[in-house]
Amino acid sequence: MLKKIRNIGVMAHIDAGKTTTTERILYYTGKSHKIGEVDDGEAVMDWMEQEQERGITIQSAATTTYWRGFQINIIDTPGHVDFTAEVERSLRVLDGAVAIFDAVRGVEPQTETVWRQAERYHTPCVGYVNKMDRVGADFFQVLADIREKLRVEPAAIQIPLGKESAFAGVIDLISEREIRWKGDDGGELVYSEIAPDNMALASEWREKLIDALSSVSDEITELYVSGEPVPPELIRAELRKAVLKRELLPVLAGASRRNLGVQPLIDAVIDYLPAPDETAPALAYNVKTDETTEIPCDPKAKPLGLVFKIQNDREAGSLCYIRMYSGKIEGGTAVYNIGKRKRERVNRILRMHSNKSEPMDSLSAGDIGVIIGLKVSQTGDTIGSEAYQVILEKMQFPEPVISVSIEPKTVSERDKLNDILEILSKEDPTFTKRENEETGQLIISGMGELHLEVLVTRILKEYKIEARVGNPQVTYRESISSVVERRETFSRVVAGKETAAALTLRLEPLPRGSGNKYVCAVRRADIPSEIFEAVESGVMGALNSGAAMGYPCIDTGVTLTEITYSELTGTIAAFTACASLCFDEACRSASPVLLEPIMLITLVSPSEFTGNVISLITQRGGQVVSMDLKSSAGEVKACAPMEKMFGFMTALRSESQGRATFSMEFSHFEKKT
């Protein structure tokens, strides 16, 4: 039953306690019988060897558990900015999310990034302020931080009883009672009346909760104005409506490491986050009618699902994680990959619990599972039936900005390395590989130094390939800076038969960040559609090969303005080659420019070192975008070329006695000076 399903993600900045909190949720709901600690490398959700060694989440892990008769599908996402694609694809298919905030640090840079991703997909959220037992914890400062940085109204539904080492429990502002936890594992909740000493603070914050709700609920406003008491059931019902519209963010408090505060968080997931049929219908593009259509969550409709993650298993092959939006898929049946126009067979369906699984007979609308047997499906593909061909909205992933060369130590291992790189790039859309035509080296690219370090370690250790790895290099891009129109004629004799093609392309620069655009301005009934597809294929291939230096082209508009076709000599291969040649020649006369990646850097430093930190970034060609100087620590946001940021962490530590931290994410490409 759809009303009894919750698809949620756990998202936050690195080290805010996402996996620790998820481990407690699994323990209290009876899914695991022992609390797994991240620090000990025993967390159920961090199953990869690298995750256990580094103590961080690298891959999003899925699991299913049950609470109060509800099925909760949970995806634990990474917090490090290099693995932002894992968060992106998880949020794309989830109905709600738990945003975890560090009680000491408040809203951190990566929290802002994942919040923007949640906004893009209109994902309703519940907030949880973790680490209330840490020195410097301040629940009310975190609320102010949320309001200021995330531009959302936080509605505290709990306030903490004490803080730091004195943190003992919470006051539930809705039911107006204190909650404490008993036992080493925090499994028993003890409820009591609010103590007289805490009554004034509790009344003040309950008033603020009612006030926040009255701004979005007429019913509560009437009771509030007339001075009548507002019943807890009404508060929960109206708060749920506000959360589904993303008007309010209910916030809870706890200390997951000490097993305090997690059970009310699970209740909040059930009470305030949406069931699959309560979210806006998914948007899809109809292949046959060229129209956008809405897909309501209906288990009895035609099957339609989105592949949001591929994971390679040595024994089972590709594990395709699928979110079903409509209809039902059963094991042993055939499905249709709509984008690739290929039929595939569903051998088995599994429900995942991290890296373990249990078999399922079928997968219905609103649910998340894994299908084994799909050979050609990739991240972002739509699975359905030939009778109803619509493609669900694809995910947008950031461009890789850093590269290293990788060479096997023996020639015999080159094919094996190529196969492994193919598997890894299928698993991770932000990881790409190419061969340098001049040197013959294999070049792999990713989102950052840690991202590539993790992937290289997997290649060397997990797949046992002996290889030499080069130093990290910046991945540049190319573009053009002037409008050019060029005609190209292609003629070759292949196997004794003449093949010919002729066409005209117009190239123009597009605004930064708009991507490449191909337009066919010629439509003729006497020319087969395969010829137009061949021209587009040739242009797209040439865009990836670059304009002058072999780096991929971006922000380039290409228009086919004229085409000459003969039934006797016109072939697909001729038009593909002609389009590619025409593009290359046009690029050379369109003033090509080299673009370098500019990174957005967020630095957090004790106030006494802020001047040194700013000086350090300006020495590397960076520009300060904004500064937020608080009494204890200052936050500086700056933009700087990726090329100048190698080794920055070492310099930053020496300038700040190891007390400053920074995070870096791709911002945009800019002309290299």
PDB file of N, CA, C and O in Angstrom, residues 109-176:
ATOM      1  N   PRO A 109      29.441  24.049   4.212  1.00  0.00           N
ATOM      2  CA  PRO A 109      29.368  24.255   2.750  1.00  0.00           C
ATOM      3  C   PRO A 109      28.653  23.148   1.978  1.00  0.00           C
ATOM      4  O   PRO A 109      27.801  23.409   1.138  1.00  0.00           O
ATOM      5  N   GLN A 110      28.999  21.877   2.275  1.00  0.00           N
ATOM      6  CA  GLN A 110      28.376  20.796   1.510  1.00  0.00           C
ATOM      7  C   GLN A 110      26.895  20.642   1.860  1.00  0.00           C
ATOM      8  O   GLN A 110      26.098  20.171   1.044  1.00  0.00           O
ATOM      9  N   THR A 111      26.517  21.086   3.076  1.00  0.00           N
ATOM     10  CA  THR A 111      25.093  21.074   3.438  1.00  0.00           C
ATOM     11  C   THR A 111      24.325  22.003   2.495  1.00  0.00           C
ATOM     12  O   THR A 111      23.220  21.672   2.047  1.00  0.00           O
ATOM     13  N   GLU A 112      24.928  23.162   2.197  1.00  0.00           N
ATOM     14  CA  GLU A 112      24.286  24.103   1.261  1.00  0.00           C
ATOM     15  C   GLU A 112      24.155  23.479  -0.126  1.00  0.00           C
ATOM     16  O   GLU A 112      23.132  23.633  -0.789  1.00  0.00           O
ATOM     17  N   THR A 113      25.194  22.752  -0.546  1.00  0.00           N
ATOM     18  CA  THR A 113      25.166  22.128  -1.877  1.00  0.00           C
ATOM     19  C   THR A 113      24.047  21.102  -1.977  1.00  0.00           C
ATOM     20  O   THR A 113      23.264  21.108  -2.924  1.00  0.00           O
ATOM     21  N   VAL A 114      23.959  20.198  -0.977  1.00  0.00           N
ATOM     22  CA  VAL A 114      22.921  19.154  -1.043  1.00  0.00           C
ATOM     23  C   VAL A 114      21.528  19.764  -0.858  1.00  0.00           C
ATOM     24  O   VAL A 114      20.548  19.256  -1.404  1.00  0.00           O
ATOM     25  N   TRP A 115      21.459  20.878  -0.114  1.00  0.00           N
ATOM     26  CA  TRP A 115      20.159  21.542   0.051  1.00  0.00           C
ATOM     27  C   TRP A 115      19.683  22.101  -1.296  1.00  0.00           C
ATOM     28  O   TRP A 115      18.502  22.004  -1.640  1.00  0.00           O
ATOM     29  N   ARG A 116      20.611  22.676  -2.068  1.00  0.00           N
ATOM     30  CA  ARG A 116      20.246  23.175  -3.404  1.00  0.00           C
ATOM     31  C   ARG A 116      19.797  22.030  -4.311  1.00  0.00           C
ATOM     32  O   ARG A 116      18.869  22.186  -5.104  1.00  0.00           O
ATOM     33  N   GLN A 117      20.452  20.875  -4.179  1.00  0.00           N
ATOM     34  CA  GLN A 117      20.043  19.706  -4.974  1.00  0.00           C
ATOM     35  C   GLN A 117      18.628  19.272  -4.581  1.00  0.00           C
ATOM     36  O   GLN A 117      17.806  18.950  -5.441  1.00  0.00           O
ATOM     37  N   ALA A 118      18.347  19.284  -3.270  1.00  0.00           N
ATOM     38  CA  ALA A 118      17.005  18.916  -2.798  1.00  0.00           C
ATOM     39  C   ALA A 118      15.965  19.921  -3.297  1.00  0.00           C
ATOM     40  O   ALA A 118      14.846  19.550  -3.656  1.00  0.00           O
ATOM     41  N   GLU A 119      16.344  21.196  -3.333  1.00  0.00           N
ATOM     42  CA  GLU A 119      15.435  22.230  -3.849  1.00  0.00           C
ATOM     43  C   GLU A 119      15.118  21.995  -5.320  1.00  0.00           C
ATOM     44  O   GLU A 119      13.987  22.170  -5.753  1.00  0.00           O
ATOM     45  N   ARG A 120      16.149  21.605  -6.081  1.00  0.00           N
ATOM     46  CA  ARG A 120      15.954  21.399  -7.517  1.00  0.00           C
ATOM     47  C   ARG A 120      14.940  20.297  -7.782  1.00  0.00           C
ATOM     48  O   ARG A 120      14.170  20.358  -8.728  1.00  0.00           O
ATOM     49  N   TYR A 121      14.929  19.275  -6.939  1.00  0.00           N
ATOM     50  CA  TYR A 121      13.978  18.171  -7.117  1.00  0.00           C
ATOM     51  C   TYR A 121      12.736  18.317  -6.226  1.00  0.00           C
ATOM     52  O   TYR A 121      11.945  17.385  -6.109  1.00  0.00           O
ATOM     53  N   HIS A 122      12.591  19.496  -5.566  1.00  0.00           N
ATOM     54  CA  HIS A 122      11.427  19.786  -4.699  1.00  0.00           C
ATOM     55  C   HIS A 122      11.240  18.692  -3.643  1.00  0.00           C
ATOM     56  O   HIS A 122      10.132  18.210  -3.414  1.00  0.00           O
ATOM     57  N   THR A 123      12.353  18.285  -3.032  1.00  0.00           N
ATOM     58  CA  THR A 123      12.304  17.207  -2.043  1.00  0.00           C
ATOM     59  C   THR A 123      11.984  17.764  -0.653  1.00  0.00           C
ATOM     60  O   THR A 123      12.751  18.559  -0.116  1.00  0.00           O
ATOM     61  N   PRO A 124      10.857  17.363  -0.030  1.00  0.00           N
ATOM     62  CA  PRO A 124      10.551  17.811   1.335  1.00  0.00           C
ATOM     63  C   PRO A 124      11.578  17.251   2.322  1.00  0.00           C
ATOM     64  O   PRO A 124      12.085  16.139   2.127  1.00  0.00           O
ATOM     65  N   CYS A 125      11.896  18.029   3.355  1.00  0.00           N
ATOM     66  CA  CYS A 125      12.959  17.621   4.287  1.00  0.00           C
ATOM     67  C   CYS A 125      12.527  17.746   5.741  1.00  0.00           C
ATOM     68  O   CYS A 125      11.657  18.549   6.086  1.00  0.00           O
ATOM     69  N   VAL A 126      13.190  16.952   6.571  1.00  0.00           N
ATOM     70  CA  VAL A 126      13.112  17.056   8.031  1.00  0.00           C
ATOM     71  C   VAL A 126      14.535  17.338   8.504  1.00  0.00           C
ATOM     72  O   VAL A 126      15.488  16.728   7.999  1.00  0.00           O
ATOM     73  N   GLY A 127      14.713  18.257   9.456  1.00  0.00           N
ATOM     74  CA  GLY A 127      16.043  18.597   9.951  1.00  0.00           C
ATOM     75  C   GLY A 127      16.357  17.900  11.269  1.00  0.00           C
ATOM     76  O   GLY A 127      15.464  17.680  12.088  1.00  0.00           O
ATOM     77  N   TYR A 128      17.621  17.563  11.464  1.00  0.00           N
ATOM     78  CA  TYR A 128      18.052  16.896  12.699  1.00  0.00           C
ATOM     79  C   TYR A 128      19.393  17.478  13.108  1.00  0.00           C
ATOM     80  O   TYR A 128      20.386  17.353  12.374  1.00  0.00           O
ATOM     81  N   VAL A 129      19.426  18.146  14.265  1.00  0.00           N
ATOM     82  CA  VAL A 129      20.671  18.739  14.772  1.00  0.00           C
ATOM     83  C   VAL A 129      21.373  17.686  15.629  1.00  0.00           C
ATOM     84  O   VAL A 129      20.939  17.380  16.740  1.00  0.00           O
ATOM     85  N   ASN A 130      22.450  17.139  15.081  1.00  0.00           N
ATOM     86  CA  ASN A 130      23.177  16.039  15.728  1.00  0.00           C
ATOM     87  C   ASN A 130      24.349  16.593  16.551  1.00  0.00           C
ATOM     88  O   ASN A 130      24.690  17.762  16.449  1.00  0.00           O
ATOM     89  N   LYS A 131      24.948  15.736  17.347  1.00  0.00           N
ATOM     90  CA  LYS A 131      26.143  16.061  18.149  1.00  0.00           C
ATOM     91  C   LYS A 131      25.869  17.137  19.201  1.00  0.00           C
ATOM     92  O   LYS A 131      26.708  18.004  19.454  1.00  0.00           O
ATOM     93  N   MET A 132      24.664  17.080  19.815  1.00  0.00           N
ATOM     94  CA  MET A 132      24.329  18.035  20.881  1.00  0.00           C
ATOM     95  C   MET A 132      25.196  17.831  22.128  1.00  0.00           C
ATOM     96  O   MET A 132      25.218  18.668  23.016  1.00  0.00           O
ATOM     97  N   ASP A 133      25.925  16.703  22.187  1.00  0.00           N
ATOM     98  CA  ASP A 133      26.774  16.422  23.353  1.00  0.00           C
ATOM     99  C   ASP A 133      28.194  16.950  23.186  1.00  0.00           C
ATOM    100  O   ASP A 133      29.015  16.837  24.089  1.00  0.00           O
ATOM    101  N   ARG A 134      28.492  17.543  22.015  1.00  0.00           N
ATOM    102  CA  ARG A 134      29.846  18.029  21.744  1.00  0.00           C
ATOM    103  C   ARG A 134      30.089  19.399  22.376  1.00  0.00           C
ATOM    104  O   ARG A 134      29.165  20.206  22.517  1.00  0.00           O
ATOM    105  N   VAL A 135      31.335  19.697  22.709  1.00  0.00           N
ATOM    106  CA  VAL A 135      31.695  21.006  23.254  1.00  0.00           C
ATOM    107  C   VAL A 135      31.433  22.071  22.188  1.00  0.00           C
ATOM    108  O   VAL A 135      31.865  21.933  21.037  1.00  0.00           O
ATOM    109  N   GLY A 136      30.710  23.115  22.554  1.00  0.00           N
ATOM    110  CA  GLY A 136      30.392  24.181  21.602  1.00  0.00           C
ATOM    111  C   GLY A 136      29.050  24.001  20.908  1.00  0.00           C
ATOM    112  O   GLY A 136      28.679  24.807  20.051  1.00  0.00           O
ATOM    113  N   ALA A 137      28.303  22.948  21.248  1.00  0.00           N
ATOM    114  CA  ALA A 137      26.999  22.702  20.613  1.00  0.00           C
ATOM    115  C   ALA A 137      26.025  23.826  20.952  1.00  0.00           C
ATOM    116  O   ALA A 137      25.943  24.268  22.104  1.00  0.00           O
ATOM    117  N   ASP A 138      25.299  24.306  19.957  1.00  0.00           N
ATOM    118  CA  ASP A 138      24.326  25.388  20.167  1.00  0.00           C
ATOM    119  C   ASP A 138      23.151  25.198  19.208  1.00  0.00           C
ATOM    120  O   ASP A 138      23.208  25.580  18.043  1.00  0.00           O
ATOM    121  N   PHE A 139      22.094  24.575  19.702  1.00  0.00           N
ATOM    122  CA  PHE A 139      20.917  24.245  18.891  1.00  0.00           C
ATOM    123  C   PHE A 139      20.288  25.500  18.281  1.00  0.00           C
ATOM    124  O   PHE A 139      19.945  25.535  17.099  1.00  0.00           O
ATOM    125  N   PHE A 140      20.179  26.561  19.089  1.00  0.00           N
ATOM    126  CA  PHE A 140      19.470  27.767  18.640  1.00  0.00           C
ATOM    127  C   PHE A 140      20.281  28.553  17.605  1.00  0.00           C
ATOM    128  O   PHE A 140      19.720  29.186  16.716  1.00  0.00           O
ATOM    129  N   GLN A 141      21.621  28.476  17.702  1.00  0.00           N
ATOM    130  CA  GLN A 141      22.472  29.110  16.694  1.00  0.00           C
ATOM    131  C   GLN A 141      22.343  28.382  15.353  1.00  0.00           C
ATOM    132  O   GLN A 141      22.353  28.997  14.291  1.00  0.00           O
ATOM    133  N   VAL A 142      22.184  27.038  15.415  1.00  0.00           N
ATOM    134  CA  VAL A 142      22.000  26.255  14.182  1.00  0.00           C
ATOM    135  C   VAL A 142      20.689  26.662  13.500  1.00  0.00           C
ATOM    136  O   VAL A 142      20.632  26.800  12.275  1.00  0.00           O
ATOM    137  N   LEU A 143      19.645  26.901  14.284  1.00  0.00           N
ATOM    138  CA  LEU A 143      18.364  27.350  13.706  1.00  0.00           C
ATOM    139  C   LEU A 143      18.535  28.676  12.968  1.00  0.00           C
ATOM    140  O   LEU A 143      18.017  28.866  11.858  1.00  0.00           O
ATOM    141  N   ALA A 144      19.281  29.600  13.586  1.00  0.00           N
ATOM    142  CA  ALA A 144      19.535  30.903  12.951  1.00  0.00           C
ATOM    143  C   ALA A 144      20.348  30.723  11.665  1.00  0.00           C
ATOM    144  O   ALA A 144      20.092  31.386  10.652  1.00  0.00           O
ATOM    145  N   ASP A 145      21.310  29.788  11.705  1.00  0.00           N
ATOM    146  CA  ASP A 145      22.154  29.481  10.543  1.00  0.00           C
ATOM    147  C   ASP A 145      21.314  28.931   9.387  1.00  0.00           C
ATOM    148  O   ASP A 145      21.511  29.284   8.225  1.00  0.00           O
ATOM    149  N   ILE A 146      20.363  28.044   9.728  1.00  0.00           N
ATOM    150  CA  ILE A 146      19.473  27.442   8.713  1.00  0.00           C
ATOM    151  C   ILE A 146      18.649  28.535   8.042  1.00  0.00           C
ATOM    152  O   ILE A 146      18.522  28.590   6.821  1.00  0.00           O
ATOM    153  N   ARG A 147      18.109  29.431   8.864  1.00  0.00           N
ATOM    154  CA  ARG A 147      17.256  30.516   8.329  1.00  0.00           C
ATOM    155  C   ARG A 147      18.069  31.421   7.400  1.00  0.00           C
ATOM    156  O   ARG A 147      17.608  31.806   6.330  1.00  0.00           O
ATOM    157  N   GLU A 148      19.301  31.721   7.798  1.00  0.00           N
ATOM    158  CA  GLU A 148      20.118  32.676   7.049  1.00  0.00           C
ATOM    159  C   GLU A 148      20.713  32.058   5.774  1.00  0.00           C
ATOM    160  O   GLU A 148      20.637  32.657   4.699  1.00  0.00           O
ATOM    161  N   LYS A 149      21.277  30.848   5.891  1.00  0.00           N
ATOM    162  CA  LYS A 149      22.017  30.270   4.759  1.00  0.00           C
ATOM    163  C   LYS A 149      21.148  29.455   3.805  1.00  0.00           C
ATOM    164  O   LYS A 149      21.401  29.432   2.608  1.00  0.00           O
ATOM    165  N   LEU A 150      20.150  28.763   4.334  1.00  0.00           N
ATOM    166  CA  LEU A 150      19.326  27.908   3.471  1.00  0.00           C
ATOM    167  C   LEU A 150      18.036  28.607   3.037  1.00  0.00           C
ATOM    168  O   LEU A 150      17.291  28.083   2.209  1.00  0.00           O
ATOM    169  N   ARG A 151      17.767  29.779   3.633  1.00  0.00           N
ATOM    170  CA  ARG A 151      16.578  30.574   3.295  1.00  0.00           C
ATOM    171  C   ARG A 151      15.292  29.751   3.406  1.00  0.00           C
ATOM    172  O   ARG A 151      14.452  29.717   2.509  1.00  0.00           O
ATOM    173  N   VAL A 152      15.187  29.019   4.505  1.00  0.00           N
ATOM    174  CA  VAL A 152      13.970  28.271   4.806  1.00  0.00           C
ATOM    175  C   VAL A 152      13.644  28.528   6.272  1.00  0.00           C
ATOM    176  O   VAL A 152      14.546  28.793   7.075  1.00  0.00           O
ATOM    177  N   GLU A 153      12.375  28.485   6.606  1.00  0.00           N
ATOM    178  CA  GLU A 153      11.969  28.770   7.988  1.00  0.00           C
ATOM    179  C   GLU A 153      12.053  27.488   8.817  1.00  0.00           C
ATOM    180  O   GLU A 153      11.275  26.552   8.615  1.00  0.00           O
ATOM    181  N   PRO A 154      13.006  27.409   9.776  1.00  0.00           N
ATOM    182  CA  PRO A 154      13.067  26.212  10.622  1.00  0.00           C
ATOM    183  C   PRO A 154      11.972  26.259  11.694  1.00  0.00           C
ATOM    184  O   PRO A 154      11.746  27.299  12.306  1.00  0.00           O
ATOM    185  N   ALA A 155      11.301  25.136  11.898  1.00  0.00           N
ATOM    186  CA  ALA A 155      10.267  25.059  12.938  1.00  0.00           C
ATOM    187  C   ALA A 155      10.730  24.004  13.945  1.00  0.00           C
ATOM    188  O   ALA A 155      10.634  22.798  13.679  1.00  0.00           O
ATOM    189  N   ALA A 156      11.280  24.460  15.080  1.00  0.00           N
ATOM    190  CA  ALA A 156      11.772  23.524  16.096  1.00  0.00           C
ATOM    191  C   ALA A 156      10.582  22.792  16.708  1.00  0.00           C
ATOM    192  O   ALA A 156       9.689  23.419  17.281  1.00  0.00           O
ATOM    193  N   ILE A 157      10.533  21.460  16.565  1.00  0.00           N
ATOM    194  CA  ILE A 157       9.452  20.696  17.210  1.00  0.00           C
ATOM    195  C   ILE A 157       9.981  20.034  18.490  1.00  0.00           C
ATOM    196  O   ILE A 157       9.233  19.412  19.223  1.00  0.00           O
ATOM    197  N   GLN A 158      11.290  20.206  18.711  1.00  0.00           N
ATOM    198  CA  GLN A 158      11.921  19.803  19.969  1.00  0.00           C
ATOM    199  C   GLN A 158      12.941  20.866  20.342  1.00  0.00           C
ATOM    200  O   GLN A 158      13.473  21.537  19.466  1.00  0.00           O
ATOM    201  N   ILE A 159      13.218  21.000  21.626  1.00  0.00           N
ATOM    202  CA  ILE A 159      14.382  21.782  22.054  1.00  0.00           C
ATOM    203  C   ILE A 159      15.187  20.916  23.016  1.00  0.00           C
ATOM    204  O   ILE A 159      14.629  20.062  23.713  1.00  0.00           O
ATOM    205  N   PRO A 160      16.511  21.078  23.061  1.00  0.00           N
ATOM    206  CA  PRO A 160      17.334  20.179  23.882  1.00  0.00           C
ATOM    207  C   PRO A 160      17.229  20.472  25.375  1.00  0.00           C
ATOM    208  O   PRO A 160      17.035  21.626  25.791  1.00  0.00           O
ATOM    209  N   LEU A 161      17.362  19.423  26.165  1.00  0.00           N
ATOM    210  CA  LEU A 161      17.489  19.557  27.622  1.00  0.00           C
ATOM    211  C   LEU A 161      18.983  19.587  27.924  1.00  0.00           C
ATOM    212  O   LEU A 161      19.652  18.551  27.898  1.00  0.00           O
ATOM    213  N   GLY A 162      19.514  20.783  28.121  1.00  0.00           N
ATOM    214  CA  GLY A 162      20.947  20.930  28.343  1.00  0.00           C
ATOM    215  C   GLY A 162      21.718  20.823  27.039  1.00  0.00           C
ATOM    216  O   GLY A 162      21.150  20.622  25.967  1.00  0.00           O
ATOM    217  N   LYS A 163      23.046  20.973  27.125  1.00  0.00           N
ATOM    218  CA  LYS A 163      23.896  20.828  25.944  1.00  0.00           C
ATOM    219  C   LYS A 163      25.281  20.404  26.388  1.00  0.00           C
ATOM    220  O   LYS A 163      25.589  20.368  27.585  1.00  0.00           O
ATOM    221  N   GLU A 164      26.110  20.077  25.400  1.00  0.00           N
ATOM    222  CA  GLU A 164      27.460  19.555  25.633  1.00  0.00           C
ATOM    223  C   GLU A 164      27.386  18.325  26.542  1.00  0.00           C
ATOM    224  O   GLU A 164      26.506  17.485  26.349  1.00  0.00           O
ATOM    225  N   SER A 165      28.232  18.214  27.552  1.00  0.00           N
ATOM    226  CA  SER A 165      28.224  17.005  28.393  1.00  0.00           C
ATOM    227  C   SER A 165      26.954  16.903  29.235  1.00  0.00           C
ATOM    228  O   SER A 165      26.613  15.830  29.738  1.00  0.00           O
ATOM    229  N   ALA A 166      26.223  18.028  29.384  1.00  0.00           N
ATOM    230  CA  ALA A 166      24.991  18.029  30.188  1.00  0.00           C
ATOM    231  C   ALA A 166      23.752  17.696  29.356  1.00  0.00           C
ATOM    232  O   ALA A 166      22.633  17.721  29.874  1.00  0.00           O
ATOM    233  N   PHE A 167      23.930  17.387  28.061  1.00  0.00           N
ATOM    234  CA  PHE A 167      22.776  17.071  27.211  1.00  0.00           C
ATOM    235  C   PHE A 167      22.131  15.769  27.696  1.00  0.00           C
ATOM    236  O   PHE A 167      22.775  14.729  27.736  1.00  0.00           O
ATOM    237  N   ALA A 168      20.858  15.850  28.082  1.00  0.00           N
ATOM    238  CA  ALA A 168      20.210  14.698  28.721  1.00  0.00           C
ATOM    239  C   ALA A 168      18.981  14.195  27.981  1.00  0.00           C
ATOM    240  O   ALA A 168      18.507  13.094  28.238  1.00  0.00           O
ATOM    241  N   GLY A 169      18.435  14.996  27.070  1.00  0.00           N
ATOM    242  CA  GLY A 169      17.207  14.602  26.378  1.00  0.00           C
ATOM    243  C   GLY A 169      16.624  15.794  25.653  1.00  0.00           C
ATOM    244  O   GLY A 169      17.336  16.773  25.383  1.00  0.00           O
ATOM    245  N   VAL A 170      15.334  15.718  25.332  1.00  0.00           N
ATOM    246  CA  VAL A 170      14.687  16.815  24.604  1.00  0.00           C
ATOM    247  C   VAL A 170      13.316  17.114  25.199  1.00  0.00           C
ATOM    248  O   VAL A 170      12.730  16.288  25.904  1.00  0.00           O
ATOM    249  N   ILE A 171      12.833  18.319  24.904  1.00  0.00           N
ATOM    250  CA  ILE A 171      11.449  18.671  25.239  1.00  0.00           C
ATOM    251  C   ILE A 171      10.662  18.624  23.934  1.00  0.00           C
ATOM    252  O   ILE A 171      10.993  19.329  22.976  1.00  0.00           O
ATOM    253  N   ASP A 172       9.636  17.764  23.882  1.00  0.00           N
ATOM    254  CA  ASP A 172       8.763  17.678  22.709  1.00  0.00           C
ATOM    255  C   ASP A 172       7.756  18.815  22.803  1.00  0.00           C
ATOM    256  O   ASP A 172       6.910  18.836  23.705  1.00  0.00           O
ATOM    257  N   LEU A 173       7.854  19.773  21.881  1.00  0.00           N
ATOM    258  CA  LEU A 173       7.004  20.965  21.948  1.00  0.00           C
ATOM    259  C   LEU A 173       5.575  20.691  21.477  1.00  0.00           C
ATOM    260  O   LEU A 173       4.669  21.471  21.774  1.00  0.00           O
ATOM    261  N   ILE A 174       5.375  19.604  20.732  1.00  0.00           N
ATOM    262  CA  ILE A 174       4.019  19.306  20.241  1.00  0.00           C
ATOM    263  C   ILE A 174       3.190  18.632  21.337  1.00  0.00           C
ATOM    264  O   ILE A 174       2.074  19.055  21.644  1.00  0.00           O
ATOM    265  N   SER A 175       3.770  17.569  21.941  1.00  0.00           N
ATOM    266  CA  SER A 175       3.022  16.875  23.006  1.00  0.00           C
ATOM    267  C   SER A 175       3.281  17.488  24.385  1.00  0.00           C
ATOM    268  O   SER A 175       2.686  17.063  25.379  1.00  0.00           O
ATOM    269  N   GLU A 176       4.169  18.477  24.469  1.00  0.00           N
ATOM    270  CA  GLU A 176       4.513  19.188  25.714  1.00  0.00           C
ATOM    271  C   GLU A 176       4.927  18.221  26.828  1.00  0.00           C
ATOM    272  O   GLU A 176       4.280  18.109  27.870  1.00  0.00           O
TER     273      GLU A 176
END
